[in-house]
Amino acid sequence: MGKVVVLGRLLVATTLEAGGDAVGLHHRAIVARIVMLLLGGIMLFCPGVVLNQAPFAFGRLIGANVTTFFVVGQVINLVAFGTPPSIPVAAGAF
């Protein structure tokens, strides 16, 4: 399996993971909140399936997952919630 395919799967997995964390946060109606939290749970389940398909050692895979999760999480935070990363968060990325 090529590195581009694995990177693509990793990006899909971390987008689902970070999106699953964020999806239920801002709904006022209880029914909408429940539906979104269920959707978020499904989204959080999918990364495990996607990542377990990659033929890499666990240590390498989890390191790449943490890195891409941070970047994707900051992009989602900026796009969905309009909050750019603070200076300490940006500095922590390096």
Short mmCIF file of N, CA and C in Angstrom, two decimals:
data_model
loop_
_atom_site.label_atom_id
_atom_site.label_comp_id
_atom_site.label_asym_id
_atom_site.label_seq_id
_atom_site.Cartn_x
_atom_site.Cartn_y
_atom_site.Cartn_z
N MET A 1 0.86 -1.17 0.00
CA MET A 1 0.00 0.00 0.00
C MET A 1 0.90 1.23 0.00
N GLY A 2 0.63 2.16 -0.90
CA GLY A 2 1.48 3.33 -1.03
C GLY A 2 1.32 4.31 0.11
N LYS A 3 2.34 5.09 0.31
CA LYS A 3 2.32 6.08 1.39
C LYS A 3 1.22 7.12 1.17
N VAL A 4 0.92 7.44 -0.08
CA VAL A 4 -0.13 8.42 -0.37
C VAL A 4 -1.49 7.87 0.07
N VAL A 5 -1.72 6.59 -0.17
CA VAL A 5 -2.98 5.96 0.24
C VAL A 5 -3.08 5.95 1.77
N VAL A 6 -2.00 5.60 2.43
CA VAL A 6 -2.01 5.58 3.90
C VAL A 6 -2.21 6.99 4.44
N LEU A 7 -1.55 7.98 3.86
CA LEU A 7 -1.74 9.36 4.30
C LEU A 7 -3.19 9.79 4.08
N GLY A 8 -3.76 9.41 2.95
CA GLY A 8 -5.17 9.74 2.69
C GLY A 8 -6.08 9.11 3.73
N ARG A 9 -5.84 7.84 4.06
CA ARG A 9 -6.64 7.18 5.10
C ARG A 9 -6.46 7.86 6.45
N LEU A 10 -5.24 8.25 6.73
CA LEU A 10 -4.96 8.92 8.00
C LEU A 10 -5.70 10.25 8.08
N LEU A 11 -5.71 11.00 7.00
CA LEU A 11 -6.44 12.28 6.98
C LEU A 11 -7.94 12.07 7.11
N VAL A 12 -8.47 11.05 6.46
CA VAL A 12 -9.90 10.73 6.61
C VAL A 12 -10.20 10.35 8.05
N ALA A 13 -9.36 9.50 8.62
CA ALA A 13 -9.58 9.04 10.00
C ALA A 13 -9.52 10.20 10.99
N THR A 14 -8.53 11.06 10.86
CA THR A 14 -8.42 12.15 11.82
C THR A 14 -9.50 13.20 11.61
N THR A 15 -9.95 13.38 10.37
CA THR A 15 -11.06 14.30 10.12
C THR A 15 -12.33 13.76 10.77
N LEU A 16 -12.57 12.46 10.64
CA LEU A 16 -13.73 11.85 11.30
C LEU A 16 -13.61 11.94 12.82
N GLU A 17 -12.40 11.71 13.33
CA GLU A 17 -12.20 11.73 14.77
C GLU A 17 -12.40 13.14 15.34
N ALA A 18 -11.75 14.11 14.75
CA ALA A 18 -11.90 15.49 15.23
C ALA A 18 -13.30 16.02 14.96
N GLY A 19 -13.86 15.67 13.82
CA GLY A 19 -15.23 16.09 13.50
C GLY A 19 -16.23 15.45 14.44
N GLY A 20 -16.01 14.19 14.80
CA GLY A 20 -16.88 13.52 15.76
C GLY A 20 -16.86 14.17 17.12
N ASP A 21 -15.70 14.68 17.51
CA ASP A 21 -15.61 15.41 18.77
C ASP A 21 -16.38 16.72 18.71
N ALA A 22 -16.36 17.39 17.57
CA ALA A 22 -16.93 18.73 17.45
C ALA A 22 -18.40 18.76 17.06
N VAL A 23 -18.91 17.69 16.47
CA VAL A 23 -20.21 17.74 15.82
C VAL A 23 -21.38 18.01 16.77
N GLY A 24 -21.32 17.57 18.00
CA GLY A 24 -22.46 17.74 18.89
C GLY A 24 -22.38 18.91 19.84
N LEU A 25 -21.45 19.80 19.63
CA LEU A 25 -21.20 20.82 20.64
C LEU A 25 -22.15 22.01 20.66
N HIS A 26 -22.74 22.39 19.55
CA HIS A 26 -23.46 23.66 19.51
C HIS A 26 -24.92 23.54 19.09
N HIS A 27 -25.59 22.49 19.50
CA HIS A 27 -27.00 22.34 19.17
C HIS A 27 -27.82 22.55 20.42
N ARG A 28 -28.83 23.40 20.33
CA ARG A 28 -29.65 23.74 21.49
C ARG A 28 -30.78 22.72 21.72
N ALA A 29 -31.45 22.30 20.64
CA ALA A 29 -32.58 21.38 20.78
C ALA A 29 -32.09 20.00 21.20
N ILE A 30 -32.79 19.40 22.16
CA ILE A 30 -32.35 18.13 22.71
C ILE A 30 -32.34 17.01 21.67
N VAL A 31 -33.33 16.98 20.79
CA VAL A 31 -33.37 15.94 19.75
C VAL A 31 -32.19 16.10 18.80
N ALA A 32 -31.93 17.33 18.38
CA ALA A 32 -30.79 17.57 17.49
C ALA A 32 -29.48 17.21 18.18
N ARG A 33 -29.36 17.53 19.46
CA ARG A 33 -28.14 17.21 20.21
C ARG A 33 -27.94 15.69 20.29
N ILE A 34 -29.03 14.95 20.54
CA ILE A 34 -28.93 13.49 20.64
C ILE A 34 -28.53 12.90 19.29
N VAL A 35 -29.17 13.36 18.22
CA VAL A 35 -28.85 12.85 16.88
C VAL A 35 -27.39 13.16 16.54
N MET A 36 -26.95 14.38 16.83
CA MET A 36 -25.57 14.77 16.51
C MET A 36 -24.57 14.00 17.37
N LEU A 37 -24.90 13.75 18.63
CA LEU A 37 -23.99 12.98 19.47
C LEU A 37 -23.89 11.53 18.99
N LEU A 38 -25.00 10.96 18.52
CA LEU A 38 -24.95 9.61 17.94
C LEU A 38 -24.11 9.60 16.66
N LEU A 39 -24.30 10.62 15.83
CA LEU A 39 -23.48 10.75 14.63
C LEU A 39 -22.01 10.90 15.01
N GLY A 40 -21.73 11.70 16.03
CA GLY A 40 -20.36 11.87 16.50
C GLY A 40 -19.77 10.56 16.98
N GLY A 41 -20.57 9.73 17.66
CA GLY A 41 -20.09 8.42 18.10
C GLY A 41 -19.72 7.52 16.94
N ILE A 42 -20.54 7.55 15.90
CA ILE A 42 -20.23 6.77 14.70
C ILE A 42 -18.95 7.30 14.06
N MET A 43 -18.84 8.62 14.01
CA MET A 43 -17.64 9.22 13.42
C MET A 43 -16.39 8.87 14.22
N LEU A 44 -16.52 8.72 15.53
CA LEU A 44 -15.37 8.36 16.35
C LEU A 44 -15.02 6.88 16.23
N PHE A 45 -15.98 6.06 15.85
CA PHE A 45 -15.74 4.63 15.65
C PHE A 45 -14.95 4.38 14.36
N CYS A 46 -15.25 5.13 13.34
CA CYS A 46 -14.66 4.91 12.02
C CYS A 46 -13.14 5.03 11.96
N PRO A 47 -12.51 5.97 12.66
CA PRO A 47 -11.05 6.05 12.55
C PRO A 47 -10.33 4.77 12.96
N GLY A 48 -10.85 4.07 13.97
CA GLY A 48 -10.23 2.82 14.37
C GLY A 48 -10.25 1.81 13.24
N VAL A 49 -11.35 1.75 12.53
CA VAL A 49 -11.46 0.84 11.39
C VAL A 49 -10.51 1.26 10.28
N VAL A 50 -10.48 2.55 9.97
CA VAL A 50 -9.63 3.05 8.90
C VAL A 50 -8.15 2.86 9.24
N LEU A 51 -7.77 3.23 10.44
CA LEU A 51 -6.35 3.15 10.82
C LEU A 51 -5.85 1.72 10.94
N ASN A 52 -6.71 0.80 11.33
CA ASN A 52 -6.28 -0.58 11.45
C ASN A 52 -6.05 -1.26 10.12
N GLN A 53 -6.38 -0.59 9.03
CA GLN A 53 -6.13 -1.13 7.70
C GLN A 53 -4.71 -0.82 7.22
N ALA A 54 -4.05 0.12 7.86
CA ALA A 54 -2.72 0.54 7.42
C ALA A 54 -1.66 -0.48 7.86
N PRO A 55 -0.74 -0.81 6.97
CA PRO A 55 0.28 -1.83 7.28
C PRO A 55 1.53 -1.23 7.92
N PHE A 56 1.35 -0.40 8.93
CA PHE A 56 2.49 0.20 9.61
C PHE A 56 2.52 -0.24 11.07
N ALA A 57 3.68 -0.12 11.67
CA ALA A 57 3.82 -0.42 13.08
C ALA A 57 3.00 0.56 13.90
N PHE A 58 2.47 0.10 15.01
CA PHE A 58 1.59 0.91 15.85
C PHE A 58 2.25 2.22 16.27
N GLY A 59 3.48 2.18 16.68
CA GLY A 59 4.17 3.38 17.14
C GLY A 59 4.25 4.47 16.07
N ARG A 60 4.58 4.09 14.86
CA ARG A 60 4.65 5.05 13.75
C ARG A 60 3.26 5.59 13.43
N LEU A 61 2.28 4.71 13.43
CA LEU A 61 0.93 5.08 13.07
C LEU A 61 0.32 6.03 14.11
N ILE A 62 0.52 5.75 15.37
CA ILE A 62 -0.06 6.59 16.41
C ILE A 62 0.62 7.96 16.43
N GLY A 63 1.91 8.01 16.15
CA GLY A 63 2.60 9.30 16.07
C GLY A 63 2.07 10.15 14.94
N ALA A 64 1.87 9.53 13.79
CA ALA A 64 1.29 10.26 12.65
C ALA A 64 -0.15 10.67 12.94
N ASN A 65 -0.89 9.81 13.64
CA ASN A 65 -2.27 10.12 13.98
C ASN A 65 -2.36 11.33 14.91
N VAL A 66 -1.51 11.38 15.90
CA VAL A 66 -1.52 12.51 16.84
C VAL A 66 -1.20 13.81 16.11
N THR A 67 -0.22 13.77 15.25
CA THR A 67 0.17 14.96 14.50
C THR A 67 -0.94 15.44 13.58
N THR A 68 -1.50 14.54 12.79
CA THR A 68 -2.56 14.96 11.88
C THR A 68 -3.83 15.34 12.64
N PHE A 69 -4.11 14.69 13.78
CA PHE A 69 -5.28 15.06 14.58
C PHE A 69 -5.16 16.51 15.05
N PHE A 70 -3.98 16.90 15.48
CA PHE A 70 -3.78 18.27 15.95
C PHE A 70 -4.04 19.27 14.82
N VAL A 71 -3.45 19.01 13.66
CA VAL A 71 -3.61 19.93 12.53
C VAL A 71 -5.05 19.99 12.07
N VAL A 72 -5.68 18.82 11.87
CA VAL A 72 -7.07 18.78 11.43
C VAL A 72 -7.98 19.43 12.47
N GLY A 73 -7.72 19.17 13.74
CA GLY A 73 -8.51 19.78 14.81
C GLY A 73 -8.45 21.30 14.78
N GLN A 74 -7.28 21.84 14.54
CA GLN A 74 -7.14 23.30 14.47
C GLN A 74 -7.85 23.86 13.24
N VAL A 75 -7.80 23.15 12.13
CA VAL A 75 -8.51 23.59 10.92
C VAL A 75 -10.01 23.57 11.16
N ILE A 76 -10.52 22.50 11.76
CA ILE A 76 -11.96 22.42 12.07
C ILE A 76 -12.35 23.53 13.03
N ASN A 77 -11.54 23.78 14.03
CA ASN A 77 -11.82 24.84 14.99
C ASN A 77 -11.89 26.20 14.31
N LEU A 78 -11.01 26.44 13.37
CA LEU A 78 -11.00 27.71 12.64
C LEU A 78 -12.20 27.82 11.70
N VAL A 79 -12.45 26.77 10.91
CA VAL A 79 -13.51 26.82 9.90
C VAL A 79 -14.90 26.75 10.54
N ALA A 80 -15.10 25.82 11.44
CA ALA A 80 -16.44 25.59 12.00
C ALA A 80 -16.80 26.58 13.10
N PHE A 81 -15.83 26.97 13.90
CA PHE A 81 -16.12 27.79 15.06
C PHE A 81 -15.51 29.18 15.00
N GLY A 82 -14.71 29.46 13.95
CA GLY A 82 -14.13 30.78 13.78
C GLY A 82 -13.07 31.13 14.79
N THR A 83 -12.44 30.12 15.39
CA THR A 83 -11.43 30.37 16.42
C THR A 83 -10.06 29.94 15.92
N PRO A 84 -9.19 30.90 15.63
CA PRO A 84 -7.83 30.53 15.21
C PRO A 84 -7.03 30.02 16.41
N PRO A 85 -6.00 29.24 16.16
CA PRO A 85 -5.18 28.76 17.28
C PRO A 85 -4.48 29.94 17.96
N SER A 86 -4.43 29.89 19.27
CA SER A 86 -3.75 30.93 20.03
C SER A 86 -2.24 30.77 19.85
N ILE A 87 -1.50 31.77 20.26
CA ILE A 87 -0.04 31.69 20.16
C ILE A 87 0.53 30.51 20.95
N PRO A 88 0.08 30.27 22.20
CA PRO A 88 0.61 29.09 22.89
C PRO A 88 0.27 27.76 22.20
N VAL A 89 -0.92 27.67 21.62
CA VAL A 89 -1.28 26.44 20.89
C VAL A 89 -0.40 26.29 19.65
N ALA A 90 -0.24 27.37 18.90
CA ALA A 90 0.60 27.32 17.71
C ALA A 90 2.05 27.01 18.08
N ALA A 91 2.53 27.60 19.16
CA ALA A 91 3.91 27.33 19.60
C ALA A 91 4.06 25.87 20.05
N GLY A 92 3.02 25.33 20.66
CA GLY A 92 3.05 23.94 21.10
C GLY A 92 3.10 22.96 19.95
N ALA A 93 2.68 23.40 18.78
CA ALA A 93 2.70 22.53 17.61
C ALA A 93 4.12 22.27 17.14
N PHE A 94 5.05 23.15 17.51
CA PHE A 94 6.42 23.00 17.06
C PHE A 94 7.21 22.40 18.18
#
